[in-house]
Amino acid sequence: MDVTLDRIVGDWQVHQLRRGHRFSVDDQLTAWTAFQAAPRATRLLDLGCGIGSVGLMTLYFLPPTATLLGVEVQQVSVDLARRSVATNGLQERVELIHQDLREFHRPERFPLITGSPPYIPADKGVHSPHPQRAGARMELKGDVFDYCRTAAEHLAPEGLFALCHAGLDPRPGRAIEAAGLTLRHRREVYFRRSKPPTIALYLAGWGGAQEEVPPLVIREDDGEQTAEYLAIRSLFA
């Protein structure tokens, strides 16, 4: 396999396939949503953790005693994530499980859960010939309803669930409600100011009131990154 080693946050690095699924702005913003909402969480569950990018970026900003449990169905992604854990010396803080999240059941309840599910139904769109990329983009092993259902099963009474999904897809709100959770906020993300929102960031928990939050704009129409996004990027430098 042609694997690159790339810095992801601070001095932490991830192993990823050069032509496979690679970490993205979506992952970064999911982590940002999570650690901003629960900066003192000491236990984190990352559903469908892939190569570990969301979980590791979130863990970086949590207390040094915080630990991470990642669940991922693709063996190639689990292997890469385990290499990253070893590279960063995080073996005592991170556990990775090779399992379909739909079959994941533990009695433990987590104060913080993250998830960045694939956005495209299996019967729509074009499947990548690369199995890892296809699994990361297409709903081959669960959709947002499965993520929300599993998150609800494992969320502590005061816990929070941070989720990223396609910006124009109405299903995440329905999935959160169907799982018995309450939407705390939904933030639209515009990769270009005048274009439709590319993704949306969700925060959910047990009860509570929904808060209106402003959208996040990544770039102006001339391509310049906005001051707000540059401030977020600086956190990961």
PDB file of C-alpha atoms in Angstrom:
ATOM      1  CA  MET A   1       0.000   0.000   0.000  1.00  0.00           C
ATOM      2  CA  ASP A   2       1.140   3.526  -0.784  1.00  0.00           C
ATOM      3  CA  VAL A   3       0.750   5.245   2.594  1.00  0.00           C
ATOM      4  CA  THR A   4       1.563   8.796   3.595  1.00  0.00           C
ATOM      5  CA  LEU A   5       2.192  10.118   7.102  1.00  0.00           C
ATOM      6  CA  ASP A   6       0.605  13.528   7.555  1.00  0.00           C
ATOM      7  CA  ARG A   7       0.306  15.979  10.428  1.00  0.00           C
ATOM      8  CA  ILE A   8      -3.258  16.316  11.593  1.00  0.00           C
ATOM      9  CA  VAL A   9      -3.150  18.489  14.727  1.00  0.00           C
ATOM     10  CA  GLY A  10      -0.240  19.811  16.747  1.00  0.00           C
ATOM     11  CA  ASP A  11       2.513  17.222  16.410  1.00  0.00           C
ATOM     12  CA  TRP A  12       0.093  14.319  15.985  1.00  0.00           C
ATOM     13  CA  GLN A  13       0.140  12.487  12.658  1.00  0.00           C
ATOM     14  CA  VAL A  14      -2.013  10.011  10.756  1.00  0.00           C
ATOM     15  CA  HIS A  15      -1.206   7.269   8.291  1.00  0.00           C
ATOM     16  CA  GLN A  16      -3.485   7.341   5.236  1.00  0.00           C
ATOM     17  CA  LEU A  17      -3.555   5.844   1.787  1.00  0.00           C
ATOM     18  CA  ARG A  18      -2.253   8.213  -0.860  1.00  0.00           C
ATOM     19  CA  ARG A  19      -5.156   7.336  -3.156  1.00  0.00           C
ATOM     20  CA  GLY A  20      -7.634   6.091  -0.578  1.00  0.00           C
ATOM     21  CA  HIS A  21      -9.874   7.782   1.960  1.00  0.00           C
ATOM     22  CA  ARG A  22      -8.085  10.762   3.506  1.00  0.00           C
ATOM     23  CA  PHE A  23      -8.975  13.108   6.344  1.00  0.00           C
ATOM     24  CA  SER A  24     -10.845  16.262   5.372  1.00  0.00           C
ATOM     25  CA  VAL A  25     -12.239  19.589   6.510  1.00  0.00           C
ATOM     26  CA  ASP A  26     -15.415  17.680   7.410  1.00  0.00           C
ATOM     27  CA  ASP A  27     -13.398  15.666   9.953  1.00  0.00           C
ATOM     28  CA  GLN A  28     -11.717  18.761  11.328  1.00  0.00           C
ATOM     29  CA  LEU A  29     -14.999  20.579  11.833  1.00  0.00           C
ATOM     30  CA  THR A  30     -16.661  17.555  13.416  1.00  0.00           C
ATOM     31  CA  ALA A  31     -13.823  17.422  15.948  1.00  0.00           C
ATOM     32  CA  TRP A  32     -14.075  21.195  16.487  1.00  0.00           C
ATOM     33  CA  THR A  33     -17.800  20.884  17.186  1.00  0.00           C
ATOM     34  CA  ALA A  34     -17.159  18.094  19.683  1.00  0.00           C
ATOM     35  CA  PHE A  35     -14.337  19.564  21.747  1.00  0.00           C
ATOM     36  CA  GLN A  36     -15.910  23.014  21.814  1.00  0.00           C
ATOM     37  CA  ALA A  37     -19.097  21.486  23.224  1.00  0.00           C
ATOM     38  CA  ALA A  38     -17.462  19.194  25.800  1.00  0.00           C
ATOM     39  CA  PRO A  39     -13.895  20.366  26.474  1.00  0.00           C
ATOM     40  CA  ARG A  40     -13.642  18.503  29.791  1.00  0.00           C
ATOM     41  CA  ALA A  41     -14.871  15.116  28.581  1.00  0.00           C
ATOM     42  CA  THR A  42     -12.577  12.311  29.715  1.00  0.00           C
ATOM     43  CA  ARG A  43     -14.037   9.532  27.571  1.00  0.00           C
ATOM     44  CA  LEU A  44     -14.802   9.671  23.838  1.00  0.00           C
ATOM     45  CA  LEU A  45     -16.530   7.244  21.474  1.00  0.00           C
ATOM     46  CA  ASP A  46     -15.950   7.728  17.736  1.00  0.00           C
ATOM     47  CA  LEU A  47     -18.416   5.787  15.584  1.00  0.00           C
ATOM     48  CA  GLY A  48     -17.262   4.746  12.128  1.00  0.00           C
ATOM     49  CA  CYS A  49     -13.861   6.141  13.046  1.00  0.00           C
ATOM     50  CA  GLY A  50     -12.209   5.378   9.690  1.00  0.00           C
ATOM     51  CA  ILE A  51      -8.500   6.153   9.828  1.00  0.00           C
ATOM     52  CA  GLY A  52      -9.020   7.767  13.234  1.00  0.00           C
ATOM     53  CA  SER A  53      -8.901  11.403  12.175  1.00  0.00           C
ATOM     54  CA  VAL A  54     -12.029  12.715  13.945  1.00  0.00           C
ATOM     55  CA  GLY A  55     -11.325  10.827  17.145  1.00  0.00           C
ATOM     56  CA  LEU A  56      -7.669  11.794  17.329  1.00  0.00           C
ATOM     57  CA  MET A  57      -8.302  15.474  16.567  1.00  0.00           C
ATOM     58  CA  THR A  58     -10.990  15.586  19.248  1.00  0.00           C
ATOM     59  CA  LEU A  59      -8.850  13.717  21.780  1.00  0.00           C
ATOM     60  CA  TYR A  60      -5.989  16.169  21.268  1.00  0.00           C
ATOM     61  CA  PHE A  61      -8.063  18.974  22.804  1.00  0.00           C
ATOM     62  CA  LEU A  62      -9.485  16.982  25.719  1.00  0.00           C
ATOM     63  CA  PRO A  63      -7.771  16.592  29.114  1.00  0.00           C
ATOM     64  CA  PRO A  64      -4.558  14.532  29.052  1.00  0.00           C
ATOM     65  CA  THR A  65      -6.325  11.784  31.002  1.00  0.00           C
ATOM     66  CA  ALA A  66      -9.047  11.428  28.332  1.00  0.00           C
ATOM     67  CA  THR A  67      -9.321   8.165  26.414  1.00  0.00           C
ATOM     68  CA  LEU A  68     -10.821   7.227  23.047  1.00  0.00           C
ATOM     69  CA  LEU A  69     -12.684   4.177  21.792  1.00  0.00           C
ATOM     70  CA  GLY A  70     -13.023   3.968  18.000  1.00  0.00           C
ATOM     71  CA  VAL A  71     -15.297   1.568  16.113  1.00  0.00           C
ATOM     72  CA  GLU A  72     -14.672   0.924  12.417  1.00  0.00           C
ATOM     73  CA  VAL A  73     -15.864  -1.767   9.997  1.00  0.00           C
ATOM     74  CA  GLN A  74     -13.145  -1.516   7.303  1.00  0.00           C
ATOM     75  CA  GLN A  75     -10.044  -3.521   8.190  1.00  0.00           C
ATOM     76  CA  VAL A  76      -7.723  -1.338   6.097  1.00  0.00           C
ATOM     77  CA  SER A  77      -8.851   1.781   7.966  1.00  0.00           C
ATOM     78  CA  VAL A  78      -8.504   0.106  11.365  1.00  0.00           C
ATOM     79  CA  ASP A  79      -4.969  -0.981  10.483  1.00  0.00           C
ATOM     80  CA  LEU A  80      -4.028   2.554   9.459  1.00  0.00           C
ATOM     81  CA  ALA A  81      -5.577   4.004  12.610  1.00  0.00           C
ATOM     82  CA  ARG A  82      -3.636   1.561  14.773  1.00  0.00           C
ATOM     83  CA  ARG A  83      -0.414   2.594  13.059  1.00  0.00           C
ATOM     84  CA  SER A  84      -1.250   6.234  13.814  1.00  0.00           C
ATOM     85  CA  VAL A  85      -1.940   5.446  17.464  1.00  0.00           C
ATOM     86  CA  ALA A  86       1.476   3.780  17.737  1.00  0.00           C
ATOM     87  CA  THR A  87       3.236   6.596  15.878  1.00  0.00           C
ATOM     88  CA  ASN A  88       1.800   9.146  18.304  1.00  0.00           C
ATOM     89  CA  GLY A  89       2.484   7.024  21.381  1.00  0.00           C
ATOM     90  CA  LEU A  90      -1.190   6.856  22.314  1.00  0.00           C
ATOM     91  CA  GLN A  91      -1.516   3.133  22.978  1.00  0.00           C
ATOM     92  CA  GLU A  92      -2.548   3.777  26.603  1.00  0.00           C
ATOM     93  CA  ARG A  93      -5.260   6.249  25.589  1.00  0.00           C
ATOM     94  CA  VAL A  94      -6.821   4.773  22.449  1.00  0.00           C
ATOM     95  CA  GLU A  95      -8.636   1.490  21.803  1.00  0.00           C
ATOM     96  CA  LEU A  96      -9.784   0.578  18.292  1.00  0.00           C
ATOM     97  CA  ILE A  97     -12.386  -2.080  17.512  1.00  0.00           C
ATOM     98  CA  HIS A  98     -12.868  -3.680  14.105  1.00  0.00           C
ATOM     99  CA  GLN A  99     -16.661  -3.978  14.064  1.00  0.00           C
ATOM    100  CA  ASP A 100     -19.785  -2.824  12.271  1.00  0.00           C
ATOM    101  CA  LEU A 101     -21.167   0.010  14.400  1.00  0.00           C
ATOM    102  CA  ARG A 102     -24.649  -1.448  13.945  1.00  0.00           C
ATOM    103  CA  GLU A 103     -23.472  -4.473  15.943  1.00  0.00           C
ATOM    104  CA  PHE A 104     -21.583  -2.504  18.596  1.00  0.00           C
ATOM    105  CA  HIS A 105     -23.115  -2.848  22.075  1.00  0.00           C
ATOM    106  CA  ARG A 106     -21.436  -2.068  25.371  1.00  0.00           C
ATOM    107  CA  PRO A 107     -22.861  -1.245  28.798  1.00  0.00           C
ATOM    108  CA  GLU A 108     -20.576   1.794  29.009  1.00  0.00           C
ATOM    109  CA  ARG A 109     -22.070   5.271  28.564  1.00  0.00           C
ATOM    110  CA  PHE A 110     -19.903   8.013  27.062  1.00  0.00           C
ATOM    111  CA  PRO A 111     -19.914  11.750  27.823  1.00  0.00           C
ATOM    112  CA  LEU A 112     -18.902  12.573  24.247  1.00  0.00           C
ATOM    113  CA  ILE A 113     -19.584  10.742  20.985  1.00  0.00           C
ATOM    114  CA  THR A 114     -18.572  11.724  17.456  1.00  0.00           C
ATOM    115  CA  GLY A 115     -19.656  10.483  14.057  1.00  0.00           C
ATOM    116  CA  SER A 116     -19.093  11.453  10.431  1.00  0.00           C
ATOM    117  CA  PRO A 117     -21.199   8.958   8.489  1.00  0.00           C
ATOM    118  CA  PRO A 118     -21.143   8.495   4.736  1.00  0.00           C
ATOM    119  CA  TYR A 119     -23.564  10.845   3.005  1.00  0.00           C
ATOM    120  CA  ILE A 120     -24.709   8.957  -0.100  1.00  0.00           C
ATOM    121  CA  PRO A 121     -27.321   6.169  -0.131  1.00  0.00           C
ATOM    122  CA  ALA A 122     -25.985   2.929  -1.602  1.00  0.00           C
ATOM    123  CA  ASP A 123     -28.443   3.035  -4.508  1.00  0.00           C
ATOM    124  CA  LYS A 124     -27.468   6.564  -5.544  1.00  0.00           C
ATOM    125  CA  GLY A 125     -24.313   8.180  -6.869  1.00  0.00           C
ATOM    126  CA  VAL A 126     -21.274   6.530  -8.391  1.00  0.00           C
ATOM    127  CA  HIS A 127     -19.400   3.936  -6.353  1.00  0.00           C
ATOM    128  CA  SER A 128     -15.656   4.444  -6.200  1.00  0.00           C
ATOM    129  CA  PRO A 129     -13.670   1.462  -7.498  1.00  0.00           C
ATOM    130  CA  HIS A 130     -11.520   1.832  -4.371  1.00  0.00           C
ATOM    131  CA  PRO A 131     -13.302  -0.164  -1.621  1.00  0.00           C
ATOM    132  CA  GLN A 132     -12.092   2.048   1.229  1.00  0.00           C
ATOM    133  CA  ARG A 133     -13.197   5.257  -0.484  1.00  0.00           C
ATOM    134  CA  ALA A 134     -16.514   3.682  -1.476  1.00  0.00           C
ATOM    135  CA  GLY A 135     -17.192   2.681   2.118  1.00  0.00           C
ATOM    136  CA  ALA A 136     -16.399   6.158   3.386  1.00  0.00           C
ATOM    137  CA  ARG A 137     -18.710   7.872   0.852  1.00  0.00           C
ATOM    138  CA  MET A 138     -21.555   5.392   0.345  1.00  0.00           C
ATOM    139  CA  GLU A 139     -23.954   4.042   2.969  1.00  0.00           C
ATOM    140  CA  LEU A 140     -22.764   0.463   2.573  1.00  0.00           C
ATOM    141  CA  LYS A 141     -22.480  -0.296   6.300  1.00  0.00           C
ATOM    142  CA  GLY A 142     -25.092   1.933   7.876  1.00  0.00           C
ATOM    143  CA  ASP A 143     -26.572   5.392   7.452  1.00  0.00           C
ATOM    144  CA  VAL A 144     -27.179   8.390   9.684  1.00  0.00           C
ATOM    145  CA  PHE A 145     -30.105   6.626  11.366  1.00  0.00           C
ATOM    146  CA  ASP A 146     -27.770   3.801  12.405  1.00  0.00           C
ATOM    147  CA  TYR A 147     -25.187   6.255  13.716  1.00  0.00           C
ATOM    148  CA  CYS A 148     -27.776   8.130  15.767  1.00  0.00           C
ATOM    149  CA  ARG A 149     -29.332   4.925  17.095  1.00  0.00           C
ATOM    150  CA  THR A 150     -25.958   3.576  18.237  1.00  0.00           C
ATOM    151  CA  ALA A 151     -24.961   6.946  19.680  1.00  0.00           C
ATOM    152  CA  ALA A 152     -28.188   7.118  21.712  1.00  0.00           C
ATOM    153  CA  GLU A 153     -27.587   3.612  23.064  1.00  0.00           C
ATOM    154  CA  HIS A 154     -24.174   4.662  24.406  1.00  0.00           C
ATOM    155  CA  LEU A 155     -24.672   8.324  25.351  1.00  0.00           C
ATOM    156  CA  ALA A 156     -24.414   9.290  29.025  1.00  0.00           C
ATOM    157  CA  PRO A 157     -27.315  11.251  30.591  1.00  0.00           C
ATOM    158  CA  GLU A 158     -25.423  14.538  30.271  1.00  0.00           C
ATOM    159  CA  GLY A 159     -23.505  13.458  27.190  1.00  0.00           C
ATOM    160  CA  LEU A 160     -23.267  15.130  23.786  1.00  0.00           C
ATOM    161  CA  PHE A 161     -23.176  13.698  20.271  1.00  0.00           C
ATOM    162  CA  ALA A 162     -21.409  15.641  17.492  1.00  0.00           C
ATOM    163  CA  LEU A 163     -22.336  14.664  13.948  1.00  0.00           C
ATOM    164  CA  CYS A 164     -21.422  15.831  10.438  1.00  0.00           C
ATOM    165  CA  HIS A 165     -23.529  15.218   7.345  1.00  0.00           C
ATOM    166  CA  ALA A 166     -24.406  16.619   3.917  1.00  0.00           C
ATOM    167  CA  GLY A 167     -25.685  20.168   4.125  1.00  0.00           C
ATOM    168  CA  LEU A 168     -28.910  19.755   2.150  1.00  0.00           C
ATOM    169  CA  ASP A 169     -29.886  16.312   3.463  1.00  0.00           C
ATOM    170  CA  PRO A 170     -32.889  16.489   5.849  1.00  0.00           C
ATOM    171  CA  ARG A 171     -32.288  13.017   7.304  1.00  0.00           C
ATOM    172  CA  PRO A 172     -29.928  13.881  10.211  1.00  0.00           C
ATOM    173  CA  GLY A 173     -32.600  15.880  12.046  1.00  0.00           C
ATOM    174  CA  ARG A 174     -35.064  13.044  11.565  1.00  0.00           C
ATOM    175  CA  ALA A 175     -32.477  10.481  12.662  1.00  0.00           C
ATOM    176  CA  ILE A 176     -31.666  12.410  15.831  1.00  0.00           C
ATOM    177  CA  GLU A 177     -35.351  12.611  16.690  1.00  0.00           C
ATOM    178  CA  ALA A 178     -35.981   8.952  15.836  1.00  0.00           C
ATOM    179  CA  ALA A 179     -33.177   7.957  18.232  1.00  0.00           C
ATOM    180  CA  GLY A 180     -34.896   9.860  21.039  1.00  0.00           C
ATOM    181  CA  LEU A 181     -32.268  12.593  21.181  1.00  0.00           C
ATOM    182  CA  THR A 182     -32.761  16.344  21.070  1.00  0.00           C
ATOM    183  CA  LEU A 183     -31.074  18.546  18.498  1.00  0.00           C
ATOM    184  CA  ARG A 184     -29.085  21.184  20.389  1.00  0.00           C
ATOM    185  CA  HIS A 185     -27.879  23.013  17.301  1.00  0.00           C
ATOM    186  CA  ARG A 186     -27.336  22.703  13.570  1.00  0.00           C
ATOM    187  CA  ARG A 187     -24.598  24.751  11.884  1.00  0.00           C
ATOM    188  CA  GLU A 188     -24.521  25.032   8.106  1.00  0.00           C
ATOM    189  CA  VAL A 189     -21.065  25.153   6.511  1.00  0.00           C
ATOM    190  CA  TYR A 190     -20.571  27.043   3.250  1.00  0.00           C
ATOM    191  CA  PHE A 191     -17.382  26.172   1.417  1.00  0.00           C
ATOM    192  CA  ARG A 192     -18.073  29.249  -0.763  1.00  0.00           C
ATOM    193  CA  ARG A 193     -20.210  32.059   0.574  1.00  0.00           C
ATOM    194  CA  SER A 194     -22.633  32.208  -2.352  1.00  0.00           C
ATOM    195  CA  LYS A 195     -22.921  28.429  -2.836  1.00  0.00           C
ATOM    196  CA  PRO A 196     -25.369  26.112  -1.011  1.00  0.00           C
ATOM    197  CA  PRO A 197     -24.099  24.665   2.279  1.00  0.00           C
ATOM    198  CA  THR A 198     -21.807  21.715   1.626  1.00  0.00           C
ATOM    199  CA  ILE A 199     -22.120  20.108   5.052  1.00  0.00           C
ATOM    200  CA  ALA A 200     -23.925  20.700   8.320  1.00  0.00           C
ATOM    201  CA  LEU A 201     -22.641  20.131  11.846  1.00  0.00           C
ATOM    202  CA  TYR A 202     -25.065  18.774  14.438  1.00  0.00           C
ATOM    203  CA  LEU A 203     -24.926  18.604  18.213  1.00  0.00           C
ATOM    204  CA  ALA A 204     -27.442  16.457  20.076  1.00  0.00           C
ATOM    205  CA  GLY A 205     -28.110  15.287  23.621  1.00  0.00           C
ATOM    206  CA  TRP A 206     -30.821  14.125  25.983  1.00  0.00           C
ATOM    207  CA  GLY A 207     -33.340  16.943  26.246  1.00  0.00           C
ATOM    208  CA  GLY A 208     -32.424  20.597  26.400  1.00  0.00           C
ATOM    209  CA  ALA A 209     -33.326  23.440  24.087  1.00  0.00           C
ATOM    210  CA  GLN A 210     -32.240  24.000  20.519  1.00  0.00           C
ATOM    211  CA  GLU A 211     -29.946  26.987  20.053  1.00  0.00           C
ATOM    212  CA  GLU A 212     -29.692  28.993  16.873  1.00  0.00           C
ATOM    213  CA  VAL A 213     -26.078  29.206  15.675  1.00  0.00           C
ATOM    214  CA  PRO A 214     -24.694  31.196  12.748  1.00  0.00           C
ATOM    215  CA  PRO A 215     -23.400  29.401   9.654  1.00  0.00           C
ATOM    216  CA  LEU A 216     -19.703  28.935   9.074  1.00  0.00           C
ATOM    217  CA  VAL A 217     -18.258  30.210   5.796  1.00  0.00           C
ATOM    218  CA  ILE A 218     -14.956  28.635   4.734  1.00  0.00           C
ATOM    219  CA  ARG A 219     -14.113  30.848   1.747  1.00  0.00           C
ATOM    220  CA  GLU A 220     -15.305  34.054   0.206  1.00  0.00           C
ATOM    221  CA  ASP A 221     -16.317  33.945  -3.439  1.00  0.00           C
ATOM    222  CA  ASP A 222     -12.837  35.130  -4.452  1.00  0.00           C
ATOM    223  CA  GLY A 223     -11.342  32.036  -2.822  1.00  0.00           C
ATOM    224  CA  GLU A 224      -9.917  33.749   0.263  1.00  0.00           C
ATOM    225  CA  GLN A 225     -10.436  31.871   3.516  1.00  0.00           C
ATOM    226  CA  THR A 226     -12.565  33.748   6.031  1.00  0.00           C
ATOM    227  CA  ALA A 227     -11.226  35.070   9.321  1.00  0.00           C
ATOM    228  CA  GLU A 228     -13.530  32.713  11.240  1.00  0.00           C
ATOM    229  CA  TYR A 229     -12.247  29.626   9.490  1.00  0.00           C
ATOM    230  CA  LEU A 230      -8.622  30.773   9.756  1.00  0.00           C
ATOM    231  CA  ALA A 231      -9.160  31.069  13.522  1.00  0.00           C
ATOM    232  CA  ILE A 232     -10.424  27.473  13.615  1.00  0.00           C
ATOM    233  CA  ARG A 233      -7.490  26.283  11.483  1.00  0.00           C
ATOM    234  CA  SER A 234      -5.063  27.974  13.856  1.00  0.00           C
ATOM    235  CA  LEU A 235      -6.271  25.730  16.676  1.00  0.00           C
ATOM    236  CA  PHE A 236      -5.025  22.712  14.735  1.00  0.00           C
ATOM    237  CA  ALA A 237      -1.670  24.203  13.765  1.00  0.00           C
TER     238      ALA A 237
END
